[in-house]
Amino acid sequence: MPEESLPQGIKGEVISIYTRAIIGDTIFSGAKGPIKTGNALPLTNMPLGIAIHNIEMTLGKGGQLARAAGFVAKLIAKEEKLATLKLPSGEVRFISKNCSTIVGQVGNIGVKHKSLGRAEFKHWLSKCPVVGGVVMNPVDHPHGGDEGRAPIGRKNVTTPWGYPTLGRRSRKRNKYSDNLIIRRRMNHLLRKIDKLDTKTKKEIVVTWSRASTIILIMIGHTIAIHNRKETYPFT
């Protein structure tokens, strides 16, 4: 396939494989292409509700969103110069309508459910074993040192370079793209509520979170909060 016919940002003959791809399929990239699985078009020419992947965030920079195996996003709305997308994480955000994307879902859907079977299979995938910081020396990791099986010796876990990790938010405050995000990605509680919206029978949502903010999506649901002993439902 000639390089000029590939989506923007993709060089050579490397493209994302979509689901139900067959050897001999012809794919097209351009504003005048047909709306067919595997074709790359700008969001302006896409119909509402279509499944897409490999989405550009900046025109001409190449695909950055929904690129992992089995990922798919959804085009919700189009207004003036912006298109509204629902990403696989549950985040809803604006993207320029001139940005290109590929129709369909990324292939290899069941890769995360695949059992590798043995450690040697990991080595065939060029994934080397990783040693925990607790068993290292103090010069190699902040968690290292001390005799025998010892704790990390810190209040919170850190990276090998001493920066906080595991729950520490790394996103910049007042980032320029904050205005483009309509709804943040879903946490475990919002995912439960989103699944219940598709069911006719309402169920009680149990959560261990005791510091949740009530938002519009929660209205009409019964949420039970756990206090380490029992749950207290409230509507």
Coordinates of C-alpha atoms in Angstrom, one line a residue:
M1 CA 0.0 0.0 0.0
P2 CA 1.5 3.4 -0.9
E3 CA 2.5 5.6 2.0
E4 CA 0.5 8.6 0.8
S5 CA -2.8 6.5 1.1
L6 CA -2.2 5.7 4.8
P7 CA -3.8 7.7 7.7
Q8 CA -1.9 10.7 8.9
G9 CA 0.9 9.9 11.3
I10 CA 1.4 6.4 10.0
K11 CA 4.5 5.7 7.9
G12 CA 5.5 2.8 5.8
E13 CA 3.0 -0.1 5.8
V14 CA 2.2 -0.4 9.5
I15 CA -1.4 0.2 10.3
S16 CA -3.8 -0.8 13.1
I17 CA -5.6 -4.1 12.4
Y18 CA -9.3 -3.8 12.9
T19 CA -11.7 -6.6 13.8
R20 CA -12.9 -9.0 11.1
A21 CA -10.0 -7.9 8.8
I22 CA -9.5 -10.3 5.9
I23 CA -6.5 -10.7 3.7
G24 CA -7.1 -8.9 0.5
D25 CA -9.3 -6.1 2.0
T26 CA -8.9 -2.7 0.5
I27 CA -8.7 0.3 2.9
F28 CA -8.9 3.9 2.0
S29 CA -7.7 7.1 3.7
G30 CA -9.2 10.5 2.8
A31 CA -12.1 12.8 3.2
K32 CA -14.0 11.3 0.2
G33 CA -13.6 7.7 1.3
P34 CA -16.6 5.4 2.0
I35 CA -17.7 4.8 5.5
K36 CA -16.4 1.2 5.8
T37 CA -14.5 -0.7 8.6
G38 CA -10.8 0.0 8.3
N39 CA -11.1 3.3 6.3
A40 CA -9.6 6.5 7.7
L41 CA -11.8 9.6 7.5
P42 CA -12.2 13.0 9.3
L43 CA -14.8 13.1 12.0
T44 CA -16.7 15.6 9.9
N45 CA -17.8 12.8 7.5
M46 CA -18.6 10.3 10.2
P47 CA -22.2 9.6 11.2
L48 CA -23.3 9.8 14.8
G49 CA -23.0 6.6 16.9
I50 CA -20.3 5.0 14.8
A51 CA -17.6 2.9 16.4
I52 CA -14.1 4.3 15.8
H53 CA -10.5 3.9 16.9
N54 CA -7.0 5.4 16.4
I55 CA -8.2 9.0 16.9
E56 CA -6.2 12.1 16.3
M57 CA -6.1 14.7 19.1
T58 CA -4.2 17.3 17.1
L59 CA -4.6 17.6 13.3
G60 CA -1.7 16.0 11.5
K61 CA -0.1 14.5 14.6
G62 CA -1.4 11.0 14.1
G63 CA -3.7 8.7 16.1
Q64 CA -3.3 8.9 19.9
L65 CA -6.6 7.7 21.4
A66 CA -8.2 4.2 21.5
R67 CA -5.3 2.3 20.0
A68 CA -4.9 -0.7 22.3
A69 CA -6.1 -4.2 21.4
G70 CA -9.9 -4.4 21.5
F71 CA -10.4 -0.6 22.2
V72 CA -13.3 1.3 20.6
A73 CA -14.6 4.8 21.0
K74 CA -18.0 6.3 20.0
L75 CA -19.0 9.5 18.2
I76 CA -21.8 11.1 20.2
A77 CA -22.4 14.5 18.8
K78 CA -21.0 17.2 16.4
E79 CA -21.4 20.9 17.0
E80 CA -19.7 23.7 15.0
K81 CA -16.0 22.9 14.9
L82 CA -16.0 20.2 17.6
A83 CA -17.1 16.6 17.9
T84 CA -18.0 14.9 21.1
L85 CA -16.5 11.4 21.7
K86 CA -17.0 8.8 24.4
L87 CA -13.6 7.1 25.0
P88 CA -13.1 3.5 26.2
S89 CA -12.2 4.8 29.7
G90 CA -15.7 6.4 30.0
E91 CA -14.3 9.9 29.5
V92 CA -16.4 12.2 27.3
R93 CA -14.4 15.0 25.6
F94 CA -14.3 17.4 22.6
I95 CA -12.1 16.7 19.5
S96 CA -11.7 18.9 16.4
K97 CA -14.0 17.7 13.6
N98 CA -11.1 17.9 11.2
C99 CA -9.1 15.2 13.0
S100 CA -8.9 11.8 11.3
T101 CA -9.9 8.5 12.7
I102 CA -10.4 4.9 11.6
V103 CA -13.8 3.2 11.4
G104 CA -14.3 0.1 13.5
Q105 CA -12.7 -1.6 16.5
V106 CA -9.1 -2.5 17.1
G107 CA -8.5 -6.3 16.6
N108 CA -7.1 -8.9 18.9
I109 CA -10.0 -8.3 21.4
G110 CA -9.3 -11.3 23.7
V111 CA -5.6 -10.7 24.2
K112 CA -6.1 -9.7 27.9
H113 CA -7.9 -12.9 28.6
K114 CA -5.2 -15.1 27.1
S115 CA -3.3 -17.3 29.6
L116 CA 0.4 -17.3 28.8
G117 CA 0.9 -20.6 30.7
R118 CA 4.5 -20.3 31.8
A119 CA 7.1 -17.7 32.4
E120 CA 9.1 -18.6 29.3
F121 CA 6.2 -17.3 27.2
K122 CA 6.8 -13.9 28.7
H123 CA 10.5 -14.0 27.6
W124 CA 9.4 -14.8 24.0
L125 CA 7.4 -11.6 24.1
S126 CA 10.6 -9.7 25.1
K127 CA 9.2 -9.1 28.6
C128 CA 12.0 -9.5 31.2
P129 CA 11.2 -10.3 34.9
V130 CA 11.1 -7.2 37.2
V131 CA 12.5 -7.3 40.8
G132 CA 10.7 -5.4 43.5
G133 CA 12.4 -2.4 45.2
V134 CA 12.1 -4.0 48.7
V135 CA 14.7 -6.6 47.8
M136 CA 17.2 -4.2 46.3
N137 CA 20.0 -2.3 48.0
P138 CA 19.4 1.3 49.3
V139 CA 21.6 2.7 46.5
D140 CA 19.4 1.1 43.9
H141 CA 15.9 1.9 45.2
P142 CA 14.4 4.0 48.0
H143 CA 12.5 0.9 49.3
G144 CA 15.7 -1.2 49.5
G145 CA 18.0 -2.1 52.4
D146 CA 17.7 -3.5 56.0
E147 CA 17.9 -7.1 57.1
G148 CA 15.6 -9.8 55.9
R149 CA 12.0 -9.2 55.0
A150 CA 11.7 -5.6 56.0
P151 CA 9.1 -2.8 55.2
I152 CA 9.9 0.0 52.8
G153 CA 10.6 2.4 55.7
R154 CA 8.5 5.2 54.2
K155 CA 5.0 6.5 54.7
N156 CA 4.1 6.1 51.0
V157 CA 5.5 4.1 48.2
T158 CA 7.8 5.8 45.6
T159 CA 9.4 5.3 42.3
P160 CA 13.1 4.3 41.9
W161 CA 13.8 8.1 41.6
G162 CA 11.9 9.0 44.8
Y163 CA 8.7 10.4 43.3
P164 CA 5.3 9.4 44.9
T165 CA 3.4 6.7 43.1
L166 CA 0.3 4.4 43.3
G167 CA -2.5 6.9 43.5
R168 CA -0.6 10.1 43.2
R169 CA -2.2 12.2 40.5
S170 CA 0.4 13.3 37.9
R171 CA -1.8 15.4 35.7
K172 CA -1.0 19.1 35.7
R173 CA -3.5 21.5 37.4
N174 CA -5.3 23.9 35.0
K175 CA -4.1 22.0 31.9
Y176 CA -5.0 23.6 28.6
S177 CA -7.2 20.6 27.6
D178 CA -9.3 20.7 30.8
N179 CA -11.9 22.8 29.0
L180 CA -12.2 20.0 26.3
I181 CA -13.1 17.3 28.9
I182 CA -16.9 17.1 29.5
R183 CA -16.8 14.2 31.9
R184 CA -13.8 12.5 33.5
R185 CA -13.1 8.8 33.1
M186 CA -15.3 6.5 35.2
N187 CA -14.2 5.1 38.5
H188 CA -15.4 1.7 39.8
L189 CA -18.7 3.3 41.2
L190 CA -19.6 5.0 38.0
R191 CA -18.9 1.9 36.0
K192 CA -21.4 -0.1 38.1
I193 CA -24.0 2.6 37.6
D194 CA -23.4 2.8 33.9
K195 CA -24.0 -1.0 33.6
L196 CA -27.2 -0.8 35.6
D197 CA -28.6 1.9 33.3
T198 CA -28.8 -0.7 30.5
K199 CA -30.8 -3.1 32.7
T200 CA -34.6 -2.9 33.4
K201 CA -34.3 -4.3 37.0
K202 CA -32.7 -1.9 39.4
E203 CA -30.1 -3.2 41.9
I204 CA -28.4 -1.8 45.0
V205 CA -24.9 -0.6 44.2
V206 CA -22.4 -1.5 47.0
T207 CA -19.2 0.6 47.3
W208 CA -16.4 0.8 49.9
S209 CA -15.8 4.5 49.0
R210 CA -16.8 6.8 51.9
A211 CA -15.9 10.0 50.2
S212 CA -17.9 10.1 46.9
T213 CA -19.6 13.1 45.4
I214 CA -23.2 12.7 44.2
I215 CA -23.5 13.6 40.5
L216 CA -26.4 13.5 38.0
I217 CA -25.7 10.0 36.8
M218 CA -26.4 8.6 40.4
I219 CA -29.9 10.0 40.7
G220 CA -32.5 7.3 40.8
H221 CA -30.1 4.6 42.1
T222 CA -29.7 3.1 45.6
I223 CA -26.1 3.2 46.8
A224 CA -24.9 1.2 49.8
I225 CA -21.8 2.5 51.6
H226 CA -19.7 0.1 53.6
N227 CA -18.2 1.2 57.0
R228 CA -16.0 -2.0 57.5
K229 CA -18.9 -3.7 59.4
E230 CA -22.1 -3.4 57.4
T231 CA -23.6 -1.4 54.5
Y232 CA -25.9 1.6 54.8
P233 CA -28.0 2.1 51.7
F234 CA -29.3 5.5 50.7
T235 CA -31.3 6.7 47.7

